[in-house]
Tab-separated table of C-alpha atoms in Angstrom:
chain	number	residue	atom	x	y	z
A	105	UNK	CA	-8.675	-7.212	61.816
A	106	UNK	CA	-5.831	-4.473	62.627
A	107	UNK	CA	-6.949	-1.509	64.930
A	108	UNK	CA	-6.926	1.096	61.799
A	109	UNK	CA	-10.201	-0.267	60.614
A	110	UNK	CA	-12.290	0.487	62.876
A	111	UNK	CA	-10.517	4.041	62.844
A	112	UNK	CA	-10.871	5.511	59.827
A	113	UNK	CA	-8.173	7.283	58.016
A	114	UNK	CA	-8.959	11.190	56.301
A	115	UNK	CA	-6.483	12.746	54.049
A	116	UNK	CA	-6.901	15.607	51.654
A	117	UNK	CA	-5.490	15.691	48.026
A	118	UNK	CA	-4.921	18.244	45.557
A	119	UNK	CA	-4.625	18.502	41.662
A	120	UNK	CA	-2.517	21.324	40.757
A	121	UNK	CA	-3.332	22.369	37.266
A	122	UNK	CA	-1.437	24.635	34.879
A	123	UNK	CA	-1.431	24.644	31.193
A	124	UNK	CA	2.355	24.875	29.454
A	125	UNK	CA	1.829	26.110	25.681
A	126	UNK	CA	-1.270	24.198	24.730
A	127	UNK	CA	-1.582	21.148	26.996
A	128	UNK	CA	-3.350	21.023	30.614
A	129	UNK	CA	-0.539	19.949	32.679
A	130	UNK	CA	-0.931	18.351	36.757
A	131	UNK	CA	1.505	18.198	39.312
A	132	UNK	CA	3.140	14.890	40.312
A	133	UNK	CA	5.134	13.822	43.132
A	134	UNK	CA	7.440	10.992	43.557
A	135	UNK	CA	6.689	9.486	47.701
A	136	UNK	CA	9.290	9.923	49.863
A	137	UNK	CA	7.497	7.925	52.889
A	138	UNK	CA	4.995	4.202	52.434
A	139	UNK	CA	2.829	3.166	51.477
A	140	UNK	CA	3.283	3.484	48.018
A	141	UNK	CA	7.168	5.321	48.508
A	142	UNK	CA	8.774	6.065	45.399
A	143	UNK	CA	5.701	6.295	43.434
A	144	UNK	CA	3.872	8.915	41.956
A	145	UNK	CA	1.114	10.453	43.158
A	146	UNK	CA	-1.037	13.833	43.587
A	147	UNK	CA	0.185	15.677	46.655
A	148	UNK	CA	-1.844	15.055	49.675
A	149	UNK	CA	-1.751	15.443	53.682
A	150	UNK	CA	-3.380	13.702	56.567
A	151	UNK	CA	-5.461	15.481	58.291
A	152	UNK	CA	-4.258	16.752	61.491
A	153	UNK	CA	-7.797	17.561	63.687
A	154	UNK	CA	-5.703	19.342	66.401
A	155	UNK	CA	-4.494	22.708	63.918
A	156	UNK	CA	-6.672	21.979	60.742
A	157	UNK	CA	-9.433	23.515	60.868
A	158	UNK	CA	-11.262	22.159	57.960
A	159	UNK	CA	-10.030	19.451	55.269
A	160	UNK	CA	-8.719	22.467	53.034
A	161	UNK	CA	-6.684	23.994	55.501
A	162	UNK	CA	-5.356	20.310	54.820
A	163	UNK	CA	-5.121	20.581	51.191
A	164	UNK	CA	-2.736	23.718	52.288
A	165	UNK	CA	-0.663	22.627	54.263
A	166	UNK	CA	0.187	19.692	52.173
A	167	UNK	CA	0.968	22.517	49.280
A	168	UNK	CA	2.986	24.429	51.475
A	169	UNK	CA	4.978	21.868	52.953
A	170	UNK	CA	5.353	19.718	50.439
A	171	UNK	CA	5.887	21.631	47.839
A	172	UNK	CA	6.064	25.623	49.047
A	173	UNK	CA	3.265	26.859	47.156
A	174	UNK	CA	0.715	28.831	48.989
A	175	UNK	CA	-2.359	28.696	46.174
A	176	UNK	CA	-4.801	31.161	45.922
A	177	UNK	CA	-7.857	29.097	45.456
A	178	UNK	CA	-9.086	25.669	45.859
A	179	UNK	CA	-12.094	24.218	44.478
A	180	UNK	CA	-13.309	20.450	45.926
A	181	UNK	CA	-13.586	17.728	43.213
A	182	UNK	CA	-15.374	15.264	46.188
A	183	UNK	CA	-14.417	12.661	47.928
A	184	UNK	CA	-13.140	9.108	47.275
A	185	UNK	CA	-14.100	6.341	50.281
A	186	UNK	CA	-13.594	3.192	51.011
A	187	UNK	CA	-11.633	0.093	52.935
A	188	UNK	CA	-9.398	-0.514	49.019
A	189	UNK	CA	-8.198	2.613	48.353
A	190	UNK	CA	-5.426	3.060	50.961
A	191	UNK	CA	-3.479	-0.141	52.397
A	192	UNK	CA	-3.335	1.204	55.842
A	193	UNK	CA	-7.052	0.729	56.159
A	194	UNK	CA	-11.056	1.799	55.699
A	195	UNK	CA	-10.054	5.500	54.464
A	196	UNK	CA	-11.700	8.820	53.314
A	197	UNK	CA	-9.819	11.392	50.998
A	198	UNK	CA	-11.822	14.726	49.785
A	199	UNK	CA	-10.137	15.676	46.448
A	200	UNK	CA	-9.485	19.206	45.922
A	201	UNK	CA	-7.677	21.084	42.196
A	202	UNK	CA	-6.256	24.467	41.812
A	203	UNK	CA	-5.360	26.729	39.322
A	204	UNK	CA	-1.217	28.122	38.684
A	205	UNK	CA	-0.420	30.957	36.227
A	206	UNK	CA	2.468	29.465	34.649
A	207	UNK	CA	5.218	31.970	35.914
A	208	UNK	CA	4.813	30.772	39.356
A	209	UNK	CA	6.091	27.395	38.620
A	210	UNK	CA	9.581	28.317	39.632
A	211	UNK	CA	8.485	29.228	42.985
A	212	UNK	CA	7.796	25.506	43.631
A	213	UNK	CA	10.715	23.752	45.181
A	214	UNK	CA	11.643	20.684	46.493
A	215	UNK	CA	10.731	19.108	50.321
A	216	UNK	CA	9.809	15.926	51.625
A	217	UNK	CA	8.982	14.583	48.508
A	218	UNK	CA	11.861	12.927	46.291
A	219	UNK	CA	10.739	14.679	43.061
A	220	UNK	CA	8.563	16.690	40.766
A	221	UNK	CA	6.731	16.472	37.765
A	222	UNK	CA	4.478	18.331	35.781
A	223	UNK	CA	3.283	15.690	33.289
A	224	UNK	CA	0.502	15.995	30.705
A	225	UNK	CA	-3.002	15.666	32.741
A	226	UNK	CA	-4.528	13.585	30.394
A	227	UNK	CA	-2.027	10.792	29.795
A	228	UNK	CA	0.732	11.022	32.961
A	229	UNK	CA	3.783	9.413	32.587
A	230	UNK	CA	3.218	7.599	34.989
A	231	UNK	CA	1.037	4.473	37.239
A	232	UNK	CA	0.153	6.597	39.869
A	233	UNK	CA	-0.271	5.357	43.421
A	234	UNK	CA	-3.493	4.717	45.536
A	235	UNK	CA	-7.040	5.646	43.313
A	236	UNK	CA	-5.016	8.997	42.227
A	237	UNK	CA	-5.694	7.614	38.332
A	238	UNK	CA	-9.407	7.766	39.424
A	239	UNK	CA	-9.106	11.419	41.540
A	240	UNK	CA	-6.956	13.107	38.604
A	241	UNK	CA	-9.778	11.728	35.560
A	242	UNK	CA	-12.144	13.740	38.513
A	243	UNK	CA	-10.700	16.281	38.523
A	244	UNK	CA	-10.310	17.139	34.562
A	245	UNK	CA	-13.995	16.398	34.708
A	246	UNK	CA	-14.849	19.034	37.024
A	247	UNK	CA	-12.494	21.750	35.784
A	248	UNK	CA	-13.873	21.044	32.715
A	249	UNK	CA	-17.855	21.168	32.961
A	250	UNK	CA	-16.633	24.676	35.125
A	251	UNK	CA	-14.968	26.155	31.740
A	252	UNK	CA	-17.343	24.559	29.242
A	253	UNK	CA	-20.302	26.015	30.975
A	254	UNK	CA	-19.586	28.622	33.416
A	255	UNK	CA	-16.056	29.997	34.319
A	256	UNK	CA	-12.881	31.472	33.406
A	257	UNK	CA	-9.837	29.925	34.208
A	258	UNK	CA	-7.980	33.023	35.019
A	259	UNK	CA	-5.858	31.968	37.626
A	260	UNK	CA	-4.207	29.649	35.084
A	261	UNK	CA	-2.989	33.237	33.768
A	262	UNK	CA	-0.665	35.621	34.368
A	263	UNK	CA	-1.247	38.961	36.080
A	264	UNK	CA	-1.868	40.491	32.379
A	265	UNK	CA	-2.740	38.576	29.557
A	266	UNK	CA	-3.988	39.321	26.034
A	267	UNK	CA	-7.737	37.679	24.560
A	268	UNK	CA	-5.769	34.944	22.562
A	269	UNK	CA	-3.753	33.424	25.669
A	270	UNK	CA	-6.931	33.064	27.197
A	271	UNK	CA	-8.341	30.834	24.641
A	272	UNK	CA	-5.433	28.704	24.409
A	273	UNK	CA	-5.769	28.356	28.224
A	274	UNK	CA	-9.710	27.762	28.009
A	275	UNK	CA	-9.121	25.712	24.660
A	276	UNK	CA	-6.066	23.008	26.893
A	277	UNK	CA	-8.723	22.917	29.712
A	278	UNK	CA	-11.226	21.518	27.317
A	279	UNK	CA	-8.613	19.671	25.175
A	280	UNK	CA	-10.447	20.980	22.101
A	281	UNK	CA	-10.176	23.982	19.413
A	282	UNK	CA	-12.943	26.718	20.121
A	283	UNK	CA	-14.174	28.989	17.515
A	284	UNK	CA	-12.306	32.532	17.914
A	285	UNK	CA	-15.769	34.801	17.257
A	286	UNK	CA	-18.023	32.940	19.613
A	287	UNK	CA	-15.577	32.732	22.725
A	288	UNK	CA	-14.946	36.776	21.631
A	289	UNK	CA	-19.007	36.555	22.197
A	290	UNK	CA	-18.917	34.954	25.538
A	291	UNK	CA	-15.999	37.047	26.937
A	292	UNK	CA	-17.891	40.104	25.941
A	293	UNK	CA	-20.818	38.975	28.648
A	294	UNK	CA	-18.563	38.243	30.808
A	295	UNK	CA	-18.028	40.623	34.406
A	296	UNK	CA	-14.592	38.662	35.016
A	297	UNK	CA	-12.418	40.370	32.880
A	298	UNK	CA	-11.134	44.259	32.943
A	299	UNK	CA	-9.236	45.781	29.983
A	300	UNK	CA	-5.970	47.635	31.526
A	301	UNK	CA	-5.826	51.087	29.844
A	302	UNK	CA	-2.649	51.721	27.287
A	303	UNK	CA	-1.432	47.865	28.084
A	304	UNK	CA	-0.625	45.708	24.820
A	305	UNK	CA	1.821	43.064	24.124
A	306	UNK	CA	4.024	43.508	21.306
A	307	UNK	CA	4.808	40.015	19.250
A	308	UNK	CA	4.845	39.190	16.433
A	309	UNK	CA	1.596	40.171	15.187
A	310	UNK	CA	0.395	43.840	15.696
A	311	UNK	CA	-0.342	44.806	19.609
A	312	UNK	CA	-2.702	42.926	21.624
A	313	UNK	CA	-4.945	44.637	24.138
A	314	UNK	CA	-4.266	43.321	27.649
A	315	UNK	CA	-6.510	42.379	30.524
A	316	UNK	CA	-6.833	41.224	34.133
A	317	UNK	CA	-9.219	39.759	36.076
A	318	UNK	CA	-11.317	42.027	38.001
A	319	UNK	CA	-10.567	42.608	41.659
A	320	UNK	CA	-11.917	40.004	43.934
A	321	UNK	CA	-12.221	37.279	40.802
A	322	UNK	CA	-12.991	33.705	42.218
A	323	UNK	CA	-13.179	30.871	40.000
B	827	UNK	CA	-9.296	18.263	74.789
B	828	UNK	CA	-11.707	15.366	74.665
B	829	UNK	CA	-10.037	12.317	72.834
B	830	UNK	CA	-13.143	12.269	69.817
B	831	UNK	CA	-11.401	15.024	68.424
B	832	UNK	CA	-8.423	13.660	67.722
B	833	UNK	CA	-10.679	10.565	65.608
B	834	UNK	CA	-12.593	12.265	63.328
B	835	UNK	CA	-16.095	11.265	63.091
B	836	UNK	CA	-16.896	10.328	59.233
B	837	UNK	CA	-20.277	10.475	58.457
B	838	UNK	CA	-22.699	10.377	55.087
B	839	UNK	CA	-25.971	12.774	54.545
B	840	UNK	CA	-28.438	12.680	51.533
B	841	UNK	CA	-30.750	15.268	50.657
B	842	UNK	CA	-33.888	13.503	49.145
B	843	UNK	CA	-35.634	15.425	46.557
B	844	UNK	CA	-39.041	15.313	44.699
B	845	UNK	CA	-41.492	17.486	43.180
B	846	UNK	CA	-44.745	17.893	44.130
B	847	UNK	CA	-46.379	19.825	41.357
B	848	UNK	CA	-44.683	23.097	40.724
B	849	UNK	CA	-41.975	22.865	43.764
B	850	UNK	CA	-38.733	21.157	44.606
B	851	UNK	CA	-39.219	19.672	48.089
B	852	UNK	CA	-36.755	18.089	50.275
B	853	UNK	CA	-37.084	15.132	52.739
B	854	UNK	CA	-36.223	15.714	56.622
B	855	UNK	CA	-36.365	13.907	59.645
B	856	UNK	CA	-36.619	14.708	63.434
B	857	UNK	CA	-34.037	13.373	65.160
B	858	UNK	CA	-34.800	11.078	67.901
B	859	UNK	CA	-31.449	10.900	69.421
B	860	UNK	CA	-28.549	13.556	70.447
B	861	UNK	CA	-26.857	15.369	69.173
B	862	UNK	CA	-29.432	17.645	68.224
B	863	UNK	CA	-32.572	15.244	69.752
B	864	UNK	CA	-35.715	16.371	68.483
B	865	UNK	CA	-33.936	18.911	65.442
B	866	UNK	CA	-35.216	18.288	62.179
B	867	UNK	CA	-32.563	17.723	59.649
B	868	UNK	CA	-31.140	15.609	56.507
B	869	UNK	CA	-31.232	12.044	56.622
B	870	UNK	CA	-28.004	10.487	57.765
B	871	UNK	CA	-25.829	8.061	59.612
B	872	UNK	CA	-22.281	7.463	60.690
B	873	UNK	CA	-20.008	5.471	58.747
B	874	UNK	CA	-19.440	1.735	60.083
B	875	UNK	CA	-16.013	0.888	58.311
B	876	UNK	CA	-16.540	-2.932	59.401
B	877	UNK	CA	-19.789	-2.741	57.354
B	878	UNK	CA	-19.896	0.111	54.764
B	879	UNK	CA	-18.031	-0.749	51.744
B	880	UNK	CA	-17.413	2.934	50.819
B	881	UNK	CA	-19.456	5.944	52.110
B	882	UNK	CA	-22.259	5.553	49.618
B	883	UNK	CA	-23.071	2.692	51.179
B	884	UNK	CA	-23.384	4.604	54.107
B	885	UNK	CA	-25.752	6.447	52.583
B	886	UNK	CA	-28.079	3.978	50.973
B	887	UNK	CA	-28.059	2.162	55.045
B	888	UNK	CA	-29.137	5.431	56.009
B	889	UNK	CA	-32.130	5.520	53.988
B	890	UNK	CA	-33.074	1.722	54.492
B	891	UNK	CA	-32.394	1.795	58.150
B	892	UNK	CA	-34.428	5.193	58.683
B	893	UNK	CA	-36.852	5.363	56.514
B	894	UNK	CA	-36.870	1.886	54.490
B	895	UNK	CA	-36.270	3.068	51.045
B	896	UNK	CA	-34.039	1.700	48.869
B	897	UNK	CA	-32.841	4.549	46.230
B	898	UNK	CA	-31.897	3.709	42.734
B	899	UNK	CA	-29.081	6.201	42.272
B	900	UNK	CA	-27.373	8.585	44.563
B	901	UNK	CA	-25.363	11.642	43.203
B	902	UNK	CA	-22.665	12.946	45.688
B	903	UNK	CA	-22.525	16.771	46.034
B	904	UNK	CA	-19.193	17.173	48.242
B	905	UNK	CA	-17.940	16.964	51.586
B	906	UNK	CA	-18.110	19.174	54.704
B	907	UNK	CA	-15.236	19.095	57.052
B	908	UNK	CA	-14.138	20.814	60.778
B	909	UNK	CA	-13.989	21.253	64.427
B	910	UNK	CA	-16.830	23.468	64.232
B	911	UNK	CA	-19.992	21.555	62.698
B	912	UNK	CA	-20.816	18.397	64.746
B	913	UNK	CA	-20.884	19.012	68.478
B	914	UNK	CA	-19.647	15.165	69.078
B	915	UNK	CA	-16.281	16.570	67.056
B	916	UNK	CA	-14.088	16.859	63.994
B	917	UNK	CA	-16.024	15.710	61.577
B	918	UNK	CA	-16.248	14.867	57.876
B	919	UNK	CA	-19.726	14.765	56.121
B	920	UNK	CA	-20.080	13.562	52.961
B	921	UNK	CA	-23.087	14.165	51.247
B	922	UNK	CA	-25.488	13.030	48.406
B	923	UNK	CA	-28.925	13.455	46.799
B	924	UNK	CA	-30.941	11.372	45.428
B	925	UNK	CA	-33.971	11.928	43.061
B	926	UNK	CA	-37.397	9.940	44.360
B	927	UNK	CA	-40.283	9.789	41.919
B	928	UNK	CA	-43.547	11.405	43.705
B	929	UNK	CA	-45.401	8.107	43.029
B	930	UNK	CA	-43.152	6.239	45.158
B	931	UNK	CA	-43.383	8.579	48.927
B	932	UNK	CA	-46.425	6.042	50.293
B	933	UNK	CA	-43.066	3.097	50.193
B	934	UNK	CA	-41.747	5.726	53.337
B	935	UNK	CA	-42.779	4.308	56.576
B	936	UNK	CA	-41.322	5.762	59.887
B	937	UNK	CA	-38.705	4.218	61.663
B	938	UNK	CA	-36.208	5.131	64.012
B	939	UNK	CA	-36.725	9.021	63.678
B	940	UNK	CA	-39.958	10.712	65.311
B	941	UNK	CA	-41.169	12.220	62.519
B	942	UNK	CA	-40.567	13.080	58.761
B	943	UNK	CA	-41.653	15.583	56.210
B	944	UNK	CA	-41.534	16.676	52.928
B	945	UNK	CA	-40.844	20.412	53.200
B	946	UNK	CA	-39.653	23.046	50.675
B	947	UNK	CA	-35.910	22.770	48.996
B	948	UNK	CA	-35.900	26.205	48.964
B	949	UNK	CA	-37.512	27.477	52.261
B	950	UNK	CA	-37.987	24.149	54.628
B	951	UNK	CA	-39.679	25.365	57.382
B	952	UNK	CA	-37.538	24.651	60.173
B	953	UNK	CA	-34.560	25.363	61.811
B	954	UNK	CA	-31.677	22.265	60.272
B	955	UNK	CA	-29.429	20.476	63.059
B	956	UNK	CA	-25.649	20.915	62.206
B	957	UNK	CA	-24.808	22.758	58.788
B	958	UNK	CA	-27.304	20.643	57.564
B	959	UNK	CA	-29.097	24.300	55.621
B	960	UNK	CA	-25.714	24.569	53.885
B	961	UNK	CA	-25.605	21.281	52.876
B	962	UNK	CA	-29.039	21.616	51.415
B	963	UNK	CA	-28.068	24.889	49.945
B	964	UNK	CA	-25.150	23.160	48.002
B	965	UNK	CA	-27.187	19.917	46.810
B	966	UNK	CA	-29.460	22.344	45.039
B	967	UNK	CA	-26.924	24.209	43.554
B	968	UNK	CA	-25.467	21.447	42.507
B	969	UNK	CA	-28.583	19.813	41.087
B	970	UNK	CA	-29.606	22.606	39.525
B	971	UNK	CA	-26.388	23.315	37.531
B	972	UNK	CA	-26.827	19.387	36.234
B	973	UNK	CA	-30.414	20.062	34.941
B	974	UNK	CA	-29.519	23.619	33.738
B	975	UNK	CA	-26.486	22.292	31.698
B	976	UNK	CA	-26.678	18.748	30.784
B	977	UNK	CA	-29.170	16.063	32.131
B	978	UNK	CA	-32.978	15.393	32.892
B	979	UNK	CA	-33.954	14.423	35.933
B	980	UNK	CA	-36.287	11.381	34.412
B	981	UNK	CA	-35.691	10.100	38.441
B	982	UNK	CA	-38.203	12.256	39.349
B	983	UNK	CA	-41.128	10.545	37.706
B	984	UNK	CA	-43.079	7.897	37.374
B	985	UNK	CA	-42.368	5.240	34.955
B	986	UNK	CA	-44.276	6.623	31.996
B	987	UNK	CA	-44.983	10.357	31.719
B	988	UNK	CA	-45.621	12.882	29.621
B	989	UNK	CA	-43.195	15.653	27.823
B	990	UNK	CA	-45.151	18.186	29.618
B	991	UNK	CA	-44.900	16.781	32.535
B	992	UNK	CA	-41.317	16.285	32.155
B	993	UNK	CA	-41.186	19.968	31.858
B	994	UNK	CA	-42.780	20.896	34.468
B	995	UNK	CA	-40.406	18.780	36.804
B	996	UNK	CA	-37.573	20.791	35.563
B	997	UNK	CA	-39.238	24.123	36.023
B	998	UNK	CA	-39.644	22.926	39.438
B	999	UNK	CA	-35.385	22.159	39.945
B	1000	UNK	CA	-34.621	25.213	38.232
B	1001	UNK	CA	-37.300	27.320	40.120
B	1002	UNK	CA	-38.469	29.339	36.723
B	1003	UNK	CA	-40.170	28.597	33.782
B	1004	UNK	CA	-38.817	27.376	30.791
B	1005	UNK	CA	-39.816	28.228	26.903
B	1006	UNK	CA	-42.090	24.902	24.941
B	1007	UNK	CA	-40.045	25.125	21.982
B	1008	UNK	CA	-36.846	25.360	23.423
B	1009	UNK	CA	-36.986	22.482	25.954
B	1010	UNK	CA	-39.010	20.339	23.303
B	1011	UNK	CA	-35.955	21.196	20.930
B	1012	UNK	CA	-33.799	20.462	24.037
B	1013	UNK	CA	-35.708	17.041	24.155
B	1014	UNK	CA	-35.021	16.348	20.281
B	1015	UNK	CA	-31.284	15.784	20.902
B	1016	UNK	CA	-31.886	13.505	23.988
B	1017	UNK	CA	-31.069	9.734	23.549
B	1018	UNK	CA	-32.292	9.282	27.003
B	1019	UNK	CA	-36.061	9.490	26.243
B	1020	UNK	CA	-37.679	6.528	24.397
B	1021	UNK	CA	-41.691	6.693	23.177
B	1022	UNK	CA	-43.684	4.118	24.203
B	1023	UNK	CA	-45.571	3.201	21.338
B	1024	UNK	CA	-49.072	3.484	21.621
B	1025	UNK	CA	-49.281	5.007	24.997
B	1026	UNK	CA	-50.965	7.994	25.712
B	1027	UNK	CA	-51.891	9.941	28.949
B	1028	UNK	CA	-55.663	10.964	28.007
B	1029	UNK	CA	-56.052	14.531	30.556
B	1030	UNK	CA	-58.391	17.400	29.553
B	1031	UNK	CA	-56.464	18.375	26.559
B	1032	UNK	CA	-55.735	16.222	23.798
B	1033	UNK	CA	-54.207	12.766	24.610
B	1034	UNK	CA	-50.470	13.387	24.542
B	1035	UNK	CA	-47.778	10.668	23.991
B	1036	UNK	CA	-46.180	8.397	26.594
B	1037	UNK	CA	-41.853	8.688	27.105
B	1038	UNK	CA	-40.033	6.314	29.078
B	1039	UNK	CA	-36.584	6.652	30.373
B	1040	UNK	CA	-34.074	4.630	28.185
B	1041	UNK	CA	-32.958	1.533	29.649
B	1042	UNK	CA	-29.814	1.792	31.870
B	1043	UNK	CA	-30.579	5.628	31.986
B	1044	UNK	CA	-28.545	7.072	34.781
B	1045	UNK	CA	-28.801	10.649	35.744
C-alpha cells in the first residue's frame, strides 16, 4: 500500500462558466503535468496548507496561475471523495463554478497548461480526465436550480446590458426558451437590477433600456 | 510550525434532523474526547482512507460507531476548509444531513460520546465546538431551499402518515405555515406519494387517508 494512502490528497476545482450567443459554455484545459497530462480537464490546484487559507483561496490561485483570471465570485458545487477518483491515491476535491461576462475572455491567457478551450458545457468535446465528467454535470446542476429558482446570473454579463441579453443568458443557463412576459414579471420583483438613466443600445430594433447590477450584487 | 498542518486533517460531519411536532430539531453530542472534550457539537469522525470508501462513508461510520444508527440517505451540504477551524490543524470538513423519522429516536443508544440531545435547529441551546453553528446554519439553509423548491421530506416520518401530517413536517423545515389548498395542490403533482388503500389514521376529526412514500423514493 504506497505512503499516499494513508495521506490523503485535497485539491480544489473550478467550473468557469460563460455563455457565447446562446449556449452555456465551460472552460477546459489541456494538462501540462501527470497524471492524466495532455488531457482535458477543469482547472484545479492542490492545496497548499502553508499560504491557503481556505480551499477557495485554492480555487484562486489555480485561476490566477493557471490561467490569469482573478474571478469575482465563487460559489461551491461540493465535494467529490474517494480512493478512485485520483491515481495518486485516497483523495478529496471541493468543486467550486464561477461566472465570466463574456468580454473578459480575452484577458485569459496561456500558463502552465498546454491549451484552452471553451467548449459547450453540456456536451464537451472532449473525455475529460479524473471524475471532471461527474464535477462539470454538478456543476450545471447547481447553477441551474440557482437561476431556475432564485438568482440572476449577472456576472455572466457585461457591465451594461439590455432586458433581452439577460434572458438569453438566463434562458443558456437553463438550456430552455422562457416566456418573455413572465421573466419581465420576475425581473420586475427583483432588487438585483438598476436601470442606468439615458443608457440604451442602439441595434437593430428600436433602443433598449440598459441596466446594471446594483452595487454590492452577489450571486 | 507543527508538521499536522502541512497534512490536512479530512474529516465528515452530519447534522441529524427531525421534527418533533411543530419544530425542526437537530441531533448533538458531547464530546468525550479533545479537541473540544466535553463541547457539545455535530456528530462526526475523521476520515480513515484505509477504510472509508469515500467520505460518505465516513459519515454513515460516524453515526453507527457513535450513536448506532444506520441512516437511509444522507444529503451532503458542502465543505468547510482552513487553518482556522480545527485546533488539531488545516482541515477540511465535509458535511451532510440526514432526515430521521421521529418514530425511530428510541433505536439511539449512547456510545462513545457522554451525552446526546435533540435540541432546536434553529436555537440549540449550547455553545457548538469548531464552526460546527455555521455548519448547522448552512444544512438548514440548504434543506430548507430543497423543501421550499422541489422535494418532500417523506424521511421525516413514519412509514404511513397522513397529508396533514405531512404538512405539518414541512411547516416545521420551513419554520412558517403553509396555505391547505396550496400544498394539497402542491401534493396533486407529486409522483412520490402513493395511497394506501384502505388505510386510515382514525384521530378526533374524521378518519383521514393513509400515504406512503413511493418505492425507491429518495429525497
Amino acid at each position: 500500500m504506497p505512503p499516499r494512502l494513508l495521506d490523503p490528497l485535497v485539491t480544489a476545482d473550478v467550473a468557469v462558466f460563460r455563455v457565447d450567443d446562446v449556449r452555456l459554455q465551460v472552460l477546459l484545459v489541456r494538462r501540462a503535468l501527470e497524471p492524466f497530462a495532455h488531457r482535458w480537464a477543469l482547472p484545479g490546484a492542490v492545496l497548499k496548507p502553508e499560504s491557503d487559507v481556505d480551499l477557495e483561496a485554492t480555487a484562486r490561485r489555480a485561476l490566477r496561475d493557471k490561467i490569469r483570471v482573478e474571478l469575482p465570485h465563487l460559489e461551491q458545487v461540493g465535494a467529490f471523495s474517494g480512493a478512485g477518483r485520483d491515481p495518486r491515491g485516497w483523495s478529496v476535491a471541493v468543486l467550486f463554478y464561477a461566472l465570466l461576462p463574456r468580454d473578459r475572455i480575452d484577458a485569459v491567457v496561456r500558463s502552465r497548461v498546454e491549451a484552452l478551450e471553451w467548449t459547450d458545457a453540456e456536451r464537451p468535446g472532449h473525455r475529460l480526465a479524473f471524475d471532471h465528467a461527474t464535477q462539470l454535470r454538478q456543476a450545471r446542476h447547481t447553477l441551474r436550480e440557482k437561476v431556475e429558482h432564485r438568482a440572476l446570473p449577472l456576472h455572466l454579463l457585461g457591465e451594461r446590458f439590455t432586458l433581452t441579453e439577460l434572458q438569453r443568458v438566463c434562458e443558456a443557463v437553463l438550456g430552455r426558451a422562457l416566456d418573455k412576459s413572465a421573466f419581465r414579471r420576475r425581473l420586475a420583483g427583483s432588487e438585483d437590477l438598476v436601470e442606468i438613466p439615458g443608457a440604451f443600445a442602439h441595434g437593430r430594433q428600436r433602443p433598449a433600456q440598459l441596466y446594471r447590477a446594483r452595487d454590492g450584487f452577489v450571486f
